[in-house]
Amino acid sequence: VMTVHGAKGLQAPIVFLPDSCQTPDEKFTLFWPEDEQGREVLLWPPFARFREEVANAARRRACERQHEEHMRLLYVAMTRAADRLIVCGWLTKNQTKKAEPKEKSWHALIARGLRENIPAGQLIEEKDPFLAAAALADGDDVLRLTCPQQTAAPCRTEDPPLAAPELPAWAR
């Protein structure tokens, strides 16, 4: 098991994104905006009603930075898969009332991107037979993007065995 943070620079044939329906928590209560002299000042409005203009601006910046990092991690996660990317997740009790993941969740972003950008015929939307048979769900929708192989898989040949180097005299 590897986190998206730890996967930078790595690639695997199959990558699972198991918890893709959640979004980052935006419950910031501490802010460090800069004053007129460029020094960081600690602000702690414990509730939204105590936030004023400076605290609201600092909160907006914190939310923007968090969203940018969320999107950078999505890019890293999606580009780690060499052959298959499997995106799955679970809905919280509140989300099941709406029956869909949060709009900014990786699951929703990927599904929307596939539906809006893949030509008809390549993207297949179907009920999952395993989930339906296991009575885990009513057979949730599964989006499957299939792409035909463009080139033949490279034929791997084995390298000839290397001869062991001669041991130096000091090693004998």
Tab-separated table of C-alpha atoms in Angstrom, residues 3-111:
chain	number	residue	atom	x	y	z
A	3	THR	CA	-0.067	6.856	-0.530
A	4	VAL	CA	-0.275	9.330	-3.376
A	5	HIS	CA	2.328	11.453	-1.553
A	6	GLY	CA	4.778	8.541	-1.647
A	7	ALA	CA	4.068	7.588	-5.264
A	8	LYS	CA	5.711	10.551	-6.981
A	9	GLY	CA	8.050	9.258	-9.660
A	10	LEU	CA	6.794	5.672	-9.404
A	11	GLN	CA	4.498	3.735	-11.719
A	12	ALA	CA	2.574	0.469	-11.426
A	13	PRO	CA	0.543	-1.635	-13.896
A	14	ILE	CA	-2.623	-1.291	-11.794
A	15	VAL	CA	-3.383	1.608	-9.462
A	16	PHE	CA	-6.339	1.775	-7.067
A	17	LEU	CA	-7.737	5.038	-5.729
A	18	PRO	CA	-9.786	3.557	-2.857
A	19	ASP	CA	-11.088	6.624	-1.028
A	20	SER	CA	-11.860	8.991	-3.873
A	21	CYS	CA	-15.295	10.259	-2.745
A	22	GLN	CA	-13.998	12.452	0.056
A	23	THR	CA	-12.696	15.999	-0.147
A	24	PRO	CA	-10.209	17.832	2.049
A	25	ASP	CA	-11.532	19.314	5.263
A	26	GLU	CA	-11.890	23.101	5.023
A	27	LYS	CA	-12.318	23.738	8.737
A	28	PHE	CA	-9.440	26.154	9.174
A	29	THR	CA	-9.350	27.991	12.497
A	30	LEU	CA	-5.755	29.273	12.655
A	31	PHE	CA	-4.370	31.736	10.135
A	32	TRP	CA	-0.988	33.439	9.765
A	33	PRO	CA	-1.494	36.449	7.479
A	34	GLU	CA	1.268	39.039	7.125
A	35	ASP	CA	0.933	42.513	8.617
A	36	GLU	CA	2.095	45.746	6.937
A	37	GLN	CA	5.747	45.040	7.893
A	38	GLY	CA	5.639	41.526	6.379
A	39	ARG	CA	5.561	39.735	9.747
A	40	GLU	CA	3.234	36.790	10.256
A	41	VAL	CA	0.447	37.425	12.724
A	42	LEU	CA	-1.588	34.648	14.312
A	43	LEU	CA	-5.372	34.932	13.923
A	44	TRP	CA	-7.723	32.548	15.663
A	45	PRO	CA	-11.399	33.172	14.922
A	46	PRO	CA	-12.981	30.062	16.508
A	47	PHE	CA	-16.264	30.542	14.632
A	48	ALA	CA	-17.185	32.054	11.269
A	49	ARG	CA	-19.141	34.842	12.947
A	50	PHE	CA	-15.861	36.077	14.511
A	51	ARG	CA	-14.032	36.326	11.188
A	52	GLU	CA	-13.445	39.771	9.771
A	53	GLU	CA	-12.000	40.859	6.411
A	54	VAL	CA	-8.387	39.807	7.081
A	55	ALA	CA	-9.376	36.415	8.500
A	56	ASN	CA	-11.801	35.773	5.621
A	57	ALA	CA	-9.078	36.594	3.073
A	58	ALA	CA	-6.613	34.306	4.896
A	59	ARG	CA	-9.210	31.513	4.941
A	60	ARG	CA	-9.846	31.922	1.197
A	61	ARG	CA	-6.089	31.673	0.513
A	62	ALA	CA	-5.809	28.563	2.717
A	63	CYS	CA	-8.744	26.933	0.891
A	64	GLU	CA	-7.219	27.797	-2.511
A	65	ARG	CA	-3.834	26.309	-1.526
A	66	GLN	CA	-5.543	23.180	-0.210
A	67	HIS	CA	-7.574	22.797	-3.431
A	68	GLU	CA	-4.430	23.243	-5.561
A	69	GLU	CA	-2.665	20.501	-3.573
A	70	HIS	CA	-5.766	18.275	-3.879
A	71	MET	CA	-5.633	18.682	-7.670
A	72	ARG	CA	-1.841	18.125	-7.816
A	73	LEU	CA	-2.276	14.866	-5.904
A	74	LEU	CA	-5.061	13.795	-8.286
A	75	TYR	CA	-2.688	14.354	-11.206
A	76	VAL	CA	0.011	12.280	-9.484
A	77	ALA	CA	-2.470	9.515	-8.646
A	78	MET	CA	-3.854	9.302	-12.186
A	79	THR	CA	-0.460	9.301	-13.873
A	80	ARG	CA	0.934	6.423	-11.786
A	81	ALA	CA	-1.127	3.792	-13.653
A	82	ALA	CA	0.597	2.106	-16.594
A	83	ASP	CA	-2.356	-0.127	-17.610
A	84	ARG	CA	-5.358	0.295	-15.314
A	85	LEU	CA	-6.645	2.980	-12.978
A	86	ILE	CA	-9.417	1.761	-10.693
A	87	VAL	CA	-11.287	4.574	-8.961
A	88	CYS	CA	-13.592	3.564	-6.138
A	89	GLY	CA	-14.882	4.983	-2.904
A	90	TRP	CA	-17.607	5.032	-0.326
A	91	LEU	CA	-20.199	7.599	0.580
A	92	THR	CA	-20.722	8.910	4.087
A	93	LYS	CA	-24.135	8.777	5.729
A	94	ASN	CA	-24.852	12.351	4.596
A	95	GLN	CA	-23.690	11.654	1.031
A	96	THR	CA	-25.904	8.589	0.637
A	97	LYS	CA	-28.932	10.859	1.014
A	98	LYS	CA	-27.781	12.657	-2.139
A	99	ALA	CA	-26.569	9.365	-3.691
A	100	GLU	CA	-23.485	10.949	-5.209
A	101	PRO	CA	-19.971	11.942	-4.164
A	102	LYS	CA	-19.033	15.537	-3.425
A	103	GLU	CA	-18.590	17.692	-6.522
A	104	LYS	CA	-14.864	18.347	-5.899
A	105	SER	CA	-14.020	14.755	-4.937
A	106	TRP	CA	-11.593	12.831	-7.122
A	107	HIS	CA	-14.377	10.363	-7.958
A	108	ALA	CA	-16.713	13.093	-9.243
A	109	LEU	CA	-13.937	14.946	-11.088
A	110	ILE	CA	-12.753	11.787	-12.872
A	111	ALA	CA	-16.295	10.642	-13.739
